[in-house]
Amino acid sequence: MTTTLCGCGSNIFQGFVGEPEKSLLESIEDASTTEDYSRLITAADEIINNSSSTDAEKAEAHLIKAEAILGKSNITALDIMAELALSADQDTNPINVLSTSAPLEDLIAASTSLSAASDLGDSGNEEQNLMKGIVNTMIVMNTITEEFTINENGDIENNVSDYSDSLEAIMYPDPSNTDLTILDYTNEALEGFTNSGALTAEQLTETETIKTQITEIETLNESGESDENNIQNALETIFQGF
């Protein structure tokens, strides 16, 4: 089954690809501009919201939508794979490769689409699992760096507010959905990287270490600690592991 991009009897990409009908997968492979990716997101949403679409069609549309969202920010699996390979050769923490200026809300939207595809029975291929690892790690790192500056030694400086307020802020990357914590996004990242086969054993170990640090952040948040100095000291210790 291949989902096609048709609307009102005509291909919404007519003129873009020069063919009467193009599949969603073929169109994402041809996309290169912000407009291309935006049109793909619209097309994917039409399939997702169409009551006559099958679960398989919706799952494929969610996967393509996630890739298109990232494509708008010039984030592609091939580029990231090349950077990860280089980081492995240079013994660089893969987390540092995954810093991005992409809007956090776009990253969360991409993660949501990947999760929706999985819920519909399509966990994606190796490349799509790599994207899952990438986007969820970017969410974790962007959420943290909105509150803190972290240098190469793991030393932190609060950018925004009191450490107690920052602790609460980083716990929920999407403040409108407090059912998902930063640890949930971390778990999704690790699952994606593991299933992608793209990371070396050493790199996977480093991502698992990050999960340990995030778990400690969640434990601190749930501890009920209210002393500002204690929270600051605890966070400074935790971030030494990054």
GROMACS .gro file of C-alpha atoms in nm:
model
  242
    1MET     CA    1   0.000   0.000   0.000
    2THR     CA    2   0.129   0.342  -0.096
    3THR     CA    3  -0.051   0.657   0.005
    4THR     CA    4  -0.086   0.909  -0.276
    5LEU     CA    5  -0.113   1.284  -0.259
    6CYS     CA    6  -0.438   1.372  -0.425
    7GLY     CA    7  -0.688   1.642  -0.349
    8CYS     CA    8  -1.009   1.733  -0.531
    9GLY     CA    9  -0.916   1.498  -0.813
   10SER     CA   10  -0.569   1.640  -0.875
   11ASN     CA   11  -0.225   1.594  -0.730
   12ILE     CA   12  -0.145   1.871  -0.482
   13PHE     CA   13   0.217   1.846  -0.599
   14GLN     CA   14   0.129   1.891  -0.965
   15GLY     CA   15   0.397   2.108  -1.121
   16PHE     CA   16   0.631   2.032  -0.830
   17VAL     CA   17   0.718   1.685  -0.952
   18GLY     CA   18   0.571   1.694  -1.301
   19GLU     CA   19   0.369   1.376  -1.258
   20PRO     CA   20  -0.008   1.324  -1.243
   21GLU     CA   21   0.014   1.141  -0.911
   22LYS     CA   22   0.296   1.099  -0.662
   23SER     CA   23   0.309   0.889  -0.349
   24LEU     CA   24   0.368   1.048  -0.012
   25LEU     CA   25   0.696   0.858   0.024
   26GLU     CA   26   0.816   0.960  -0.324
   27SER     CA   27   0.726   1.321  -0.256
   28ILE     CA   28   0.922   1.340   0.070
   29GLU     CA   29   1.222   1.201  -0.115
   30ASP     CA   30   1.192   1.481  -0.373
   31ALA     CA   31   1.122   1.761  -0.123
   32SER     CA   32   1.394   2.022  -0.077
   33THR     CA   33   1.236   2.357   0.012
   34THR     CA   34   1.033   2.489   0.304
   35GLU     CA   35   0.732   2.512   0.072
   36ASP     CA   36   0.774   2.148  -0.030
   37TYR     CA   37   0.779   2.033   0.330
   38SER     CA   38   0.487   2.255   0.426
   39ARG     CA   39   0.274   2.110   0.148
   40LEU     CA   40   0.371   1.760   0.257
   41ILE     CA   41   0.260   1.835   0.613
   42THR     CA   42  -0.075   1.958   0.480
   43ALA     CA   43  -0.114   1.649   0.263
   44ALA     CA   44  -0.024   1.419   0.552
   45ASP     CA   45  -0.278   1.590   0.777
   46GLU     CA   46  -0.548   1.541   0.516
   47ILE     CA   47  -0.481   1.166   0.519
   48ILE     CA   48  -0.458   1.150   0.899
   49ASN     CA   49  -0.787   1.337   0.944
   50ASN     CA   50  -0.973   1.146   0.671
   51SER     CA   51  -1.213   0.898   0.827
   52SER     CA   52  -1.181   0.671   0.523
   53SER     CA   53  -0.803   0.635   0.562
   54THR     CA   54  -0.683   0.302   0.697
   55ASP     CA   55  -0.463   0.279   1.004
   56ALA     CA   56  -0.172   0.182   0.778
   57GLU     CA   57  -0.227   0.492   0.562
   58LYS     CA   58  -0.250   0.715   0.868
   59ALA     CA   59   0.064   0.562   1.017
   60GLU     CA   60   0.259   0.622   0.696
   61ALA     CA   61   0.128   0.979   0.685
   62HIS     CA   62   0.240   1.038   1.045
   63LEU     CA   63   0.591   0.912   0.965
   64ILE     CA   64   0.617   1.133   0.657
   65LYS     CA   65   0.474   1.430   0.848
   66ALA     CA   66   0.743   1.394   1.113
   67GLU     CA   67   1.014   1.384   0.849
   68ALA     CA   68   0.865   1.689   0.674
   69ILE     CA   69   0.851   1.887   1.000
   70LEU     CA   70   1.220   1.822   1.053
   71GLY     CA   71   1.296   1.891   0.688
   72LYS     CA   72   1.161   2.245   0.732
   73SER     CA   73   1.443   2.298   0.982
   74ASN     CA   74   1.702   2.135   0.754
   75ILE     CA   75   1.726   1.827   0.975
   76THR     CA   76   1.767   1.508   0.774
   77ALA     CA   77   1.859   1.156   0.877
   78LEU     CA   78   2.140   1.135   0.620
   79ASP     CA   79   2.310   1.450   0.748
   80ILE     CA   80   2.276   1.341   1.109
   81MET     CA   81   2.411   0.992   1.028
   82ALA     CA   82   2.719   1.153   0.872
   83GLU     CA   83   2.770   1.373   1.177
   84LEU     CA   84   2.722   1.079   1.413
   85ALA     CA   85   2.979   0.876   1.219
   86LEU     CA   86   3.223   1.166   1.245
   87SER     CA   87   3.155   1.201   1.616
   88ALA     CA   88   3.229   0.831   1.663
   89ASP     CA   89   3.565   0.870   1.485
   90GLN     CA   90   3.648   1.171   1.701
   91ASP     CA   91   3.516   1.012   2.023
   92THR     CA   92   3.263   1.295   2.061
   93ASN     CA   93   2.949   1.268   2.271
   94PRO     CA   94   2.662   1.220   2.020
   95ILE     CA   95   2.445   1.447   2.234
   96ASN     CA   96   2.661   1.740   2.127
   97VAL     CA   97   2.590   1.659   1.762
   98LEU     CA   98   2.217   1.693   1.823
   99SER     CA   99   2.204   2.055   1.930
  100THR     CA  100   1.962   2.251   1.714
  101SER     CA  101   1.796   2.587   1.676
  102ALA     CA  102   1.478   2.424   1.547
  103PRO     CA  103   1.165   2.548   1.730
  104LEU     CA  104   1.081   2.325   2.024
  105GLU     CA  105   0.714   2.314   1.924
  106ASP     CA  106   0.811   2.172   1.583
  107LEU     CA  107   1.027   1.905   1.744
  108ILE     CA  108   0.741   1.809   1.976
  109ALA     CA  109   0.501   1.793   1.681
  110ALA     CA  110   0.741   1.558   1.499
  111SER     CA  111   0.778   1.340   1.809
  112THR     CA  112   0.400   1.328   1.847
  113SER     CA  113   0.360   1.209   1.488
  114LEU     CA  114   0.623   0.938   1.534
  115SER     CA  115   0.445   0.818   1.848
  116ALA     CA  116   0.110   0.821   1.668
  117ALA     CA  117   0.252   0.605   1.388
  118SER     CA  118   0.380   0.357   1.645
  119ASP     CA  119   0.041   0.351   1.819
  120LEU     CA  120  -0.114   0.266   1.481
  121GLY     CA  121   0.119  -0.031   1.442
  122ASP     CA  122   0.407   0.115   1.238
  123SER     CA  123   0.726   0.160   1.439
  124GLY     CA  124   0.916   0.273   1.128
  125ASN     CA  125   1.226   0.155   0.947
  126GLU     CA  126   1.583   0.203   1.068
  127GLU     CA  127   1.606   0.554   0.924
  128GLN     CA  128   1.277   0.657   1.080
  129ASN     CA  129   1.389   0.514   1.414
  130LEU     CA  130   1.703   0.722   1.382
  131MET     CA  131   1.482   1.027   1.332
  132LYS     CA  132   1.292   0.924   1.645
  133GLY     CA  133   1.617   0.917   1.838
  134ILE     CA  134   1.726   1.247   1.691
  135VAL     CA  135   1.407   1.446   1.743
  136ASN     CA  136   1.347   1.329   2.099
  137THR     CA  137   1.708   1.398   2.197
  138MET     CA  138   1.675   1.745   2.046
  139ILE     CA  139   1.363   1.801   2.257
  140VAL     CA  140   1.552   1.702   2.571
  141MET     CA  141   1.853   1.919   2.493
  142ASN     CA  142   1.650   2.221   2.375
  143THR     CA  143   1.434   2.206   2.686
  144ILE     CA  144   1.739   2.204   2.911
  145THR     CA  145   1.931   2.473   2.726
  146GLU     CA  146   1.632   2.708   2.735
  147GLU     CA  147   1.689   2.718   3.111
  148PHE     CA  148   2.059   2.648   3.151
  149THR     CA  149   2.390   2.707   2.980
  150ILE     CA  150   2.607   2.395   3.006
  151ASN     CA  151   2.977   2.415   2.922
  152GLU     CA  152   3.204   2.132   2.806
  153ASN     CA  153   3.277   2.041   3.169
  154GLY     CA  154   2.912   2.005   3.261
  155ASP     CA  155   2.909   2.329   3.462
  156ILE     CA  156   2.570   2.502   3.446
  157GLU     CA  157   2.444   2.854   3.469
  158ASN     CA  158   2.078   2.940   3.510
  159ASN     CA  159   1.962   3.150   3.213
  160VAL     CA  160   1.609   3.235   3.311
  161SER     CA  161   1.488   3.206   3.668
  162ASP     CA  162   1.538   3.046   4.008
  163TYR     CA  163   1.673   2.692   3.999
  164SER     CA  164   1.349   2.560   4.148
  165ASP     CA  165   1.146   2.722   3.869
  166SER     CA  166   1.390   2.594   3.608
  167LEU     CA  167   1.365   2.241   3.748
  168GLU     CA  168   0.989   2.247   3.702
  169ALA     CA  169   1.022   2.398   3.355
  170ILE     CA  170   1.259   2.132   3.222
  171MET     CA  171   1.040   1.852   3.355
  172TYR     CA  172   0.772   1.927   3.095
  173PRO     CA  173   0.903   2.009   2.746
  174ASP     CA  174   0.542   2.062   2.636
  175PRO     CA  175   0.374   2.261   2.916
  176SER     CA  176   0.035   2.191   2.761
  177ASN     CA  177   0.084   1.815   2.809
  178THR     CA  178   0.214   1.738   3.156
  179ASP     CA  179   0.141   1.367   3.104
  180LEU     CA  180   0.477   1.354   2.922
  181THR     CA  181   0.792   1.441   3.114
  182ILE     CA  182   1.145   1.494   2.990
  183LEU     CA  183   1.215   1.132   3.091
  184ASP     CA  184   0.946   1.009   2.849
  185TYR     CA  185   1.117   1.192   2.563
  186THR     CA  186   1.451   1.050   2.678
  187ASN     CA  187   1.312   0.696   2.672
  188GLU     CA  188   1.173   0.753   2.322
  189ALA     CA  189   1.513   0.878   2.206
  190LEU     CA  190   1.697   0.576   2.344
  191GLU     CA  191   1.443   0.337   2.191
  192GLY     CA  192   1.479   0.504   1.852
  193PHE     CA  193   1.857   0.497   1.857
  194THR     CA  194   1.862   0.134   1.970
  195ASN     CA  195   1.625   0.023   1.693
  196SER     CA  196   1.805   0.228   1.427
  197GLY     CA  197   2.139   0.051   1.465
  198ALA     CA  198   2.305   0.382   1.373
  199LEU     CA  199   2.502   0.437   1.693
  200THR     CA  200   2.813   0.254   1.807
  201ALA     CA  201   2.806   0.062   2.135
  202GLU     CA  202   3.001   0.345   2.297
  203GLN     CA  203   2.756   0.606   2.171
  204LEU     CA  204   2.459   0.405   2.297
  205THR     CA  205   2.626   0.384   2.636
  206GLU     CA  206   2.656   0.763   2.638
  207THR     CA  207   2.286   0.805   2.558
  208GLU     CA  208   2.202   0.560   2.838
  209THR     CA  209   2.413   0.773   3.073
  210ILE     CA  210   2.206   1.075   2.975
  211LYS     CA  211   1.894   0.877   3.062
  212THR     CA  212   2.041   0.814   3.406
  213GLN     CA  213   2.095   1.187   3.456
  214ILE     CA  214   1.743   1.269   3.339
  215THR     CA  215   1.604   1.009   3.580
  216GLU     CA  216   1.791   1.186   3.861
  217ILE     CA  217   1.633   1.516   3.754
  218GLU     CA  218   1.288   1.359   3.772
  219THR     CA  219   1.366   1.209   4.113
  220LEU     CA  220   1.477   1.552   4.237
  221ASN     CA  221   1.157   1.710   4.108
  222GLU     CA  222   0.945   1.447   4.283
  223SER     CA  223   1.138   1.473   4.609
  224GLY     CA  224   0.957   1.784   4.722
  225GLU     CA  225   1.284   1.964   4.786
  226SER     CA  226   1.215   2.336   4.824
  227ASP     CA  227   1.547   2.480   4.939
  228GLU     CA  228   1.691   2.680   4.650
  229ASN     CA  229   2.054   2.608   4.738
  230ASN     CA  230   1.991   2.234   4.768
  231ILE     CA  231   1.818   2.229   4.429
  232GLN     CA  232   2.101   2.425   4.270
  233ASN     CA  233   2.366   2.196   4.418
  234ALA     CA  234   2.176   1.884   4.311
  235LEU     CA  235   2.133   2.009   3.955
  236GLU     CA  236   2.497   2.112   3.930
  237THR     CA  237   2.599   1.760   4.036
  238ILE     CA  238   2.360   1.596   3.790
  239PHE     CA  239   2.471   1.805   3.494
  240GLN     CA  240   2.834   1.708   3.552
  241GLY     CA  241   2.729   1.383   3.380
  242PHE     CA  242   2.630   1.557   3.058
   0.00000   0.00000   0.00000
